[in-house]
mmCIF file of C-alpha atoms and ligand atoms in Angstrom:
data_model
loop_
_atom_site.group_PDB
_atom_site.id
_atom_site.type_symbol
_atom_site.label_atom_id
_atom_site.label_comp_id
_atom_site.label_asym_id
_atom_site.label_seq_id
_atom_site.Cartn_x
_atom_site.Cartn_y
_atom_site.Cartn_z
ATOM 1 C CA MET A 1 -14.942 -3.371 22.407
ATOM 2 C CA SER A 2 -11.726 -4.601 20.732
ATOM 3 C CA ILE A 3 -11.682 -4.261 16.983
ATOM 4 C CA PRO A 4 -9.728 -7.027 15.148
ATOM 5 C CA VAL A 5 -7.074 -5.956 12.717
ATOM 6 C CA LEU A 6 -5.285 -8.109 10.053
ATOM 7 C CA THR A 7 -2.207 -6.407 8.547
ATOM 8 C CA ILE A 8 -0.710 -7.387 5.224
ATOM 9 C CA ASP A 9 2.643 -5.857 4.581
ATOM 10 C CA GLY A 10 5.158 -6.615 1.833
ATOM 11 C CA PRO A 11 6.960 -5.150 -1.214
ATOM 12 C CA SER A 12 5.458 -3.554 -4.205
ATOM 13 C CA GLY A 13 3.513 -6.025 -6.462
ATOM 14 C CA ALA A 14 3.384 -8.995 -4.054
ATOM 15 C CA GLY A 15 -0.465 -9.140 -4.491
ATOM 16 C CA LYS A 16 -1.253 -7.340 -1.157
ATOM 17 C CA GLY A 17 -4.021 -5.210 -2.728
ATOM 18 C CA THR A 18 -5.923 -8.132 -4.330
ATOM 19 C CA VAL A 19 -5.579 -10.378 -1.298
ATOM 20 C CA SER A 20 -6.497 -7.744 1.232
ATOM 21 C CA ARG A 21 -9.594 -6.668 -0.776
ATOM 22 C CA ALA A 22 -10.774 -10.193 -1.156
ATOM 23 C CA VAL A 23 -10.266 -11.077 2.470
ATOM 24 C CA ALA A 24 -11.979 -7.756 3.690
ATOM 25 C CA LYS A 25 -14.907 -8.535 1.354
ATOM 26 C CA LYS A 26 -15.222 -12.115 2.579
ATOM 27 C CA LEU A 27 -15.159 -11.079 6.253
ATOM 28 C CA GLY A 28 -17.226 -7.852 5.738
ATOM 29 C CA TRP A 29 -14.392 -5.842 7.367
ATOM 30 C CA ASN A 30 -13.092 -2.352 6.436
ATOM 31 C CA TYR A 31 -10.166 -2.021 4.119
ATOM 32 C CA LEU A 32 -7.136 0.344 4.304
ATOM 33 C CA ASP A 33 -4.919 0.622 1.213
ATOM 34 C CA SER A 34 -2.217 2.716 2.865
ATOM 35 C CA GLY A 35 -0.146 2.914 -0.287
ATOM 36 C CA SER A 36 -3.032 4.883 -1.959
ATOM 37 C CA ILE A 37 -2.567 7.601 0.706
ATOM 38 C CA TYR A 38 1.039 8.071 -0.219
ATOM 39 C CA ARG A 39 0.070 7.847 -3.959
ATOM 40 C CA ALA A 40 -2.713 10.424 -3.472
ATOM 41 C CA LEU A 41 -0.168 12.733 -1.814
ATOM 42 C CA ALA A 42 2.156 12.333 -4.833
ATOM 43 C CA ILE A 43 -0.789 13.394 -7.083
ATOM 44 C CA ALA A 44 -1.609 16.377 -4.782
ATOM 45 C CA LEU A 45 2.058 17.482 -5.068
ATOM 46 C CA GLN A 46 2.062 17.247 -8.854
ATOM 47 C CA LYS A 47 -0.756 19.852 -8.875
ATOM 48 C CA GLN A 48 1.316 22.395 -7.050
ATOM 49 C CA THR A 49 4.832 23.635 -7.442
ATOM 50 C CA ILE A 50 6.390 21.900 -4.442
ATOM 51 C CA ASN A 51 10.030 20.753 -4.460
ATOM 52 C CA LEU A 52 10.111 17.003 -3.867
ATOM 53 C CA ALA A 53 12.985 17.638 -1.423
ATOM 54 C CA ASP A 54 10.858 20.110 0.718
ATOM 55 C CA GLU A 55 9.801 17.809 3.580
ATOM 56 C CA LEU A 56 7.870 20.342 5.523
ATOM 57 C CA ALA A 57 5.974 21.652 2.599
ATOM 58 C CA ILE A 58 5.050 18.078 1.613
ATOM 59 C CA ALA A 59 3.987 17.278 5.161
ATOM 60 C CA THR A 60 1.719 20.371 5.064
ATOM 61 C CA VAL A 61 -0.042 19.152 1.902
ATOM 62 C CA ALA A 62 -0.335 15.626 3.586
ATOM 63 C CA GLN A 63 -1.981 17.193 6.543
ATOM 64 C CA SER A 64 -4.478 19.252 4.596
ATOM 65 C CA MET A 65 -5.510 16.922 1.713
ATOM 66 C CA ALA A 66 -9.053 15.664 1.883
ATOM 67 C CA LEU A 67 -9.254 11.934 0.903
ATOM 68 C CA GLU A 68 -12.473 9.917 0.390
ATOM 69 C CA PHE A 69 -12.428 6.170 -0.052
ATOM 70 C CA ASP A 70 -15.219 4.189 -1.526
ATOM 71 C CA CYS A 71 -14.546 0.468 -1.035
ATOM 72 C CA GLY A 72 -17.740 -0.784 -2.759
ATOM 73 C CA GLU A 73 -17.929 -2.856 -5.901
ATOM 74 C CA GLU A 74 -15.072 -0.823 -7.278
ATOM 75 C CA PHE A 75 -12.294 0.710 -5.182
ATOM 76 C CA LEU A 76 -12.567 4.539 -5.763
ATOM 77 C CA VAL A 77 -10.470 7.279 -4.356
ATOM 78 C CA LYS A 78 -11.262 11.061 -4.354
ATOM 79 C CA LEU A 79 -8.662 13.752 -3.567
ATOM 80 C CA ASP A 80 -10.268 17.122 -2.702
ATOM 81 C CA GLY A 81 -13.506 15.999 -4.372
ATOM 82 C CA VAL A 82 -11.930 14.787 -7.632
ATOM 83 C CA ASN A 83 -11.770 11.061 -8.587
ATOM 84 C CA ILE A 84 -8.069 10.160 -8.982
ATOM 85 C CA THR A 85 -8.503 6.326 -9.039
ATOM 86 C CA ASP A 86 -6.954 5.877 -12.511
ATOM 87 C CA GLN A 87 -3.960 8.166 -11.825
ATOM 88 C CA LEU A 88 -3.195 6.310 -8.628
ATOM 89 C CA ALA A 89 -2.286 3.188 -10.558
ATOM 90 C CA LEU A 90 0.399 4.821 -12.619
ATOM 91 C CA GLU A 91 4.016 3.657 -12.021
ATOM 92 C CA SER A 92 5.175 7.237 -11.907
ATOM 93 C CA THR A 93 2.703 7.914 -9.092
ATOM 94 C CA GLY A 94 4.048 4.870 -7.113
ATOM 95 C CA ASN A 95 7.631 5.979 -7.662
ATOM 96 C CA ILE A 96 6.967 9.586 -6.350
ATOM 97 C CA ALA A 97 5.012 8.014 -3.478
ATOM 98 C CA SER A 98 7.978 5.877 -2.487
ATOM 99 C CA ILE A 99 10.283 8.992 -2.583
ATOM 100 C CA ILE A 100 8.108 11.163 -0.372
ATOM 101 C CA ALA A 101 7.259 8.302 1.953
ATOM 102 C CA ALA A 102 10.839 8.311 3.112
ATOM 103 C CA PHE A 103 10.283 11.615 5.057
ATOM 104 C CA PRO A 104 9.655 11.095 8.728
ATOM 105 C CA GLU A 105 7.444 14.279 9.084
ATOM 106 C CA VAL A 106 5.334 13.132 6.145
ATOM 107 C CA ARG A 107 4.813 9.758 7.748
ATOM 108 C CA ARG A 108 4.072 11.369 11.142
ATOM 109 C CA VAL A 109 1.117 13.386 9.868
ATOM 110 C CA LEU A 110 -0.315 10.419 8.051
ATOM 111 C CA VAL A 111 -0.442 8.080 11.113
ATOM 112 C CA GLN A 112 -3.721 9.123 12.544
ATOM 113 C CA LYS A 113 -5.394 9.294 9.070
ATOM 114 C CA GLN A 114 -4.567 5.567 8.822
ATOM 115 C CA ARG A 115 -5.519 4.602 12.350
ATOM 116 C CA ASN A 116 -9.004 6.149 11.789
ATOM 117 C CA PHE A 117 -9.724 3.248 9.504
ATOM 118 C CA LYS A 118 -9.803 0.932 12.523
ATOM 119 C CA GLN A 119 -13.546 0.557 12.941
ATOM 120 C CA LEU A 120 -16.038 -2.291 13.683
ATOM 121 C CA PRO A 121 -16.413 -4.928 12.663
ATOM 122 C CA GLY A 122 -12.755 -5.196 11.800
ATOM 123 C CA LEU A 123 -9.926 -3.902 9.504
ATOM 124 C CA VAL A 124 -7.662 -5.351 6.850
ATOM 125 C CA ALA A 125 -4.722 -2.951 6.479
ATOM 126 C CA ASP A 126 -2.281 -3.213 3.582
ATOM 127 C CA GLY A 127 1.071 -1.488 3.212
ATOM 128 C CA ARG A 128 4.706 -1.548 4.401
ATOM 129 C CA ASP A 129 4.518 -0.673 8.145
ATOM 130 C CA MET A 130 1.026 -1.743 9.086
ATOM 131 C CA GLY A 131 2.134 -4.467 11.461
ATOM 132 C CA THR A 132 5.260 -2.713 12.686
ATOM 133 C CA VAL A 133 4.212 0.963 13.192
ATOM 134 C CA ILE A 134 0.590 1.818 12.511
ATOM 135 C CA PHE A 135 -1.217 -1.249 14.078
ATOM 136 C CA PRO A 136 1.520 -3.087 16.161
ATOM 137 C CA GLU A 137 -1.354 -4.462 18.273
ATOM 138 C CA ALA A 138 -2.957 -6.248 15.300
ATOM 139 C CA GLU A 139 -4.084 -9.881 16.110
ATOM 140 C CA ILE A 140 -2.862 -11.287 12.804
ATOM 141 C CA LYS A 141 0.029 -10.066 10.799
ATOM 142 C CA VAL A 142 1.065 -11.326 7.291
ATOM 143 C CA PHE A 143 4.187 -10.558 5.392
ATOM 144 C CA LEU A 144 3.438 -11.292 1.762
ATOM 145 C CA THR A 145 6.260 -11.293 -0.761
ATOM 146 C CA ALA A 146 7.303 -12.773 -4.138
ATOM 147 C CA SER A 147 10.530 -12.602 -6.225
ATOM 148 C CA ALA A 148 11.194 -9.322 -8.030
ATOM 149 C CA ALA A 149 10.744 -10.998 -11.403
ATOM 150 C CA LYS A 150 7.334 -12.482 -10.590
ATOM 151 C CA ARG A 151 6.116 -9.182 -9.105
ATOM 152 C CA ALA A 152 7.255 -7.292 -12.134
ATOM 153 C CA GLY A 153 5.503 -9.724 -14.408
ATOM 154 C CA ARG A 154 2.223 -9.408 -12.615
ATOM 155 C CA ARG A 155 2.450 -5.615 -12.549
ATOM 156 C CA TYR A 156 3.109 -5.633 -16.322
ATOM 157 C CA LYS A 157 0.124 -7.733 -16.929
ATOM 158 C CA GLN A 158 -2.141 -5.492 -14.746
ATOM 159 C CA LEU A 159 -1.027 -2.356 -16.589
ATOM 160 C CA ILE A 160 -1.451 -3.899 -20.037
ATOM 161 C CA GLU A 161 -4.945 -5.109 -19.017
ATOM 162 C CA LYS A 162 -5.849 -1.632 -17.960
ATOM 163 C CA GLY A 163 -4.719 -0.361 -21.334
ATOM 164 C CA ILE A 164 -1.595 1.416 -19.789
ATOM 165 C CA ASP A 165 1.514 1.178 -21.877
ATOM 166 C CA ALA A 166 4.246 -0.676 -20.079
ATOM 167 C CA ASN A 167 7.793 -2.117 -20.528
ATOM 168 C CA LEU A 168 8.690 -5.283 -18.523
ATOM 169 C CA TYR A 169 12.389 -4.456 -18.194
ATOM 170 C CA THR A 170 11.761 -0.947 -16.912
ATOM 171 C CA ILE A 171 9.292 -2.304 -14.456
ATOM 172 C CA ILE A 172 11.799 -4.853 -13.119
ATOM 173 C CA LYS A 173 14.308 -2.082 -12.594
ATOM 174 C CA GLU A 174 11.718 0.210 -10.968
ATOM 175 C CA ILE A 175 10.552 -2.557 -8.643
ATOM 176 C CA GLU A 176 14.207 -3.245 -7.527
ATOM 177 C CA GLU A 177 14.822 0.449 -7.036
ATOM 178 C CA ARG A 178 11.530 0.786 -5.023
ATOM 179 C CA ASP A 179 12.282 -2.238 -2.895
ATOM 180 C CA ARG A 180 15.690 -0.787 -2.073
ATOM 181 C CA ARG A 181 14.281 2.596 -1.190
ATOM 182 C CA ASP A 182 11.438 1.193 0.976
ATOM 183 C CA MET A 183 13.658 -1.184 2.815
ATOM 184 C CA GLU A 184 16.537 1.188 3.424
ATOM 185 C CA ARG A 185 14.795 4.228 4.641
ATOM 186 C CA LYS A 186 15.387 5.162 8.297
ATOM 187 C CA THR A 187 11.749 5.773 9.280
ATOM 188 C CA ALA A 188 9.317 2.796 9.236
ATOM 189 C CA PRO A 189 11.244 0.770 6.630
ATOM 190 C CA LEU A 190 9.698 -2.255 5.023
ATOM 191 C CA VAL A 191 10.571 -5.092 7.455
ATOM 192 C CA MET A 192 8.749 -8.116 8.543
ATOM 193 C CA ALA A 193 7.157 -7.866 12.035
ATOM 194 C CA SER A 194 8.651 -10.382 14.375
ATOM 195 C CA ASP A 195 5.171 -11.834 14.990
ATOM 196 C CA ALA A 196 4.098 -11.975 11.320
ATOM 197 C CA PHE A 197 3.352 -15.026 9.217
ATOM 198 C CA TYR A 198 5.555 -15.136 6.090
ATOM 199 C CA ILE A 199 3.940 -16.029 2.742
ATOM 200 C CA ASP A 200 6.042 -16.237 -0.468
ATOM 201 C CA SER A 201 3.532 -16.054 -3.323
ATOM 202 C CA SER A 202 5.997 -16.579 -6.161
ATOM 203 C CA GLU A 203 4.643 -20.050 -7.027
ATOM 204 C CA MET A 204 1.104 -19.587 -5.641
ATOM 205 C CA THR A 205 -2.160 -18.517 -7.306
ATOM 206 C CA ILE A 206 -3.795 -15.547 -5.802
ATOM 207 C CA ASN A 207 -6.744 -17.731 -4.678
ATOM 208 C CA SER A 208 -4.455 -20.033 -2.640
ATOM 209 C CA VAL A 209 -2.886 -16.970 -0.967
ATOM 210 C CA ILE A 210 -6.424 -15.672 -0.065
ATOM 211 C CA GLU A 211 -7.261 -19.115 1.235
ATOM 212 C CA GLU A 212 -4.132 -19.322 3.390
ATOM 213 C CA VAL A 213 -4.801 -15.879 4.924
ATOM 214 C CA LEU A 214 -8.495 -16.803 5.689
ATOM 215 C CA ASN A 215 -7.216 -20.030 7.299
ATOM 216 C CA LEU A 216 -4.896 -18.007 9.499
ATOM 217 C CA ILE A 217 -7.838 -15.854 10.703
ATOM 218 C CA HIS A 218 -10.063 -18.888 11.329
HETATM 219 O O1 DC B 1 1.728 -0.248 -2.015
HETATM 220 P P1 DC B 1 1.926 0.817 -2.973
HETATM 221 O O2 DC B 1 2.806 0.384 -4.166
HETATM 222 O O3 DC B 1 0.679 1.491 -3.455
HETATM 223 O O4 DC B 1 2.782 1.933 -2.215
HETATM 224 C C1 DC B 1 3.353 3.085 -2.973
HETATM 225 C C2 DC B 1 4.537 3.565 -2.161
HETATM 226 O O5 DC B 1 4.070 4.208 -0.938
HETATM 227 C C3 DC B 1 5.550 2.521 -1.681
HETATM 228 O O6 DC B 1 6.538 2.298 -2.675
HETATM 229 C C4 DC B 1 6.027 3.086 -0.400
HETATM 230 C C5 DC B 1 4.997 3.896 0.110
HETATM 231 N N1 DC B 1 4.246 3.271 1.232
HETATM 232 C C6 DC B 1 4.821 3.372 2.451
HETATM 233 O O7 DC B 1 5.915 3.924 2.646
HETATM 234 N N2 DC B 1 4.169 2.888 3.610
HETATM 235 C C7 DC B 1 2.965 2.228 3.414
HETATM 236 N N3 DC B 1 2.347 1.761 4.463
HETATM 237 C C8 DC B 1 2.426 2.058 2.145
HETATM 238 C C9 DC B 1 3.065 2.621 1.000
#
């Protein structure tokens, strides 16, 4: 039986996570937050003395790390049995994730871990290369973006609400740097799939984005 897949790709802070979770919940589908896999790897590396330039050593950790996802009321992630959900959200974790995600061998060993999420009754997959590399066969693909200033403002608000100290100017700089790295890497760069719907959420509320995506599905 064919399993429907909706992919939502786009740059950091465009609202992919919130939209994907809401749509998955509404449809009763499974949810893959692929960024959290790269973020979990960044956390796994911080616990060991591995040089961030050592591609093969990083790929070995990626291969062996045991991740558990609980997508119930609250999104919860465990790495080797330990709850790392709060650490995942840190900007420093996202920045390391973006650096190690540029290694082809790291991406290669994570392909199957991501494809395993494709299960009945369907999957909403959020990331950078969901529609281009991991699930090119997906029925519906969305490329969700927003201006760097808007994305930085939203990220700032999220961090402050979580009680995490943040500086707006630093976040804008980091977002621009992360965009550049994610778009310019050679393997699976952030690009819009040729068959994706483009949504710019700069001037939209999150609810109207969710509605637009649900309309596309229906
Ligand atoms: O979506 P995010 O901010 O949690 O992702 C963190 C980093 O992980 C992002 O800057 C690049 C990398 N990433 C990736 O290369 N491919 C994906 N499918 C998802 C994330």
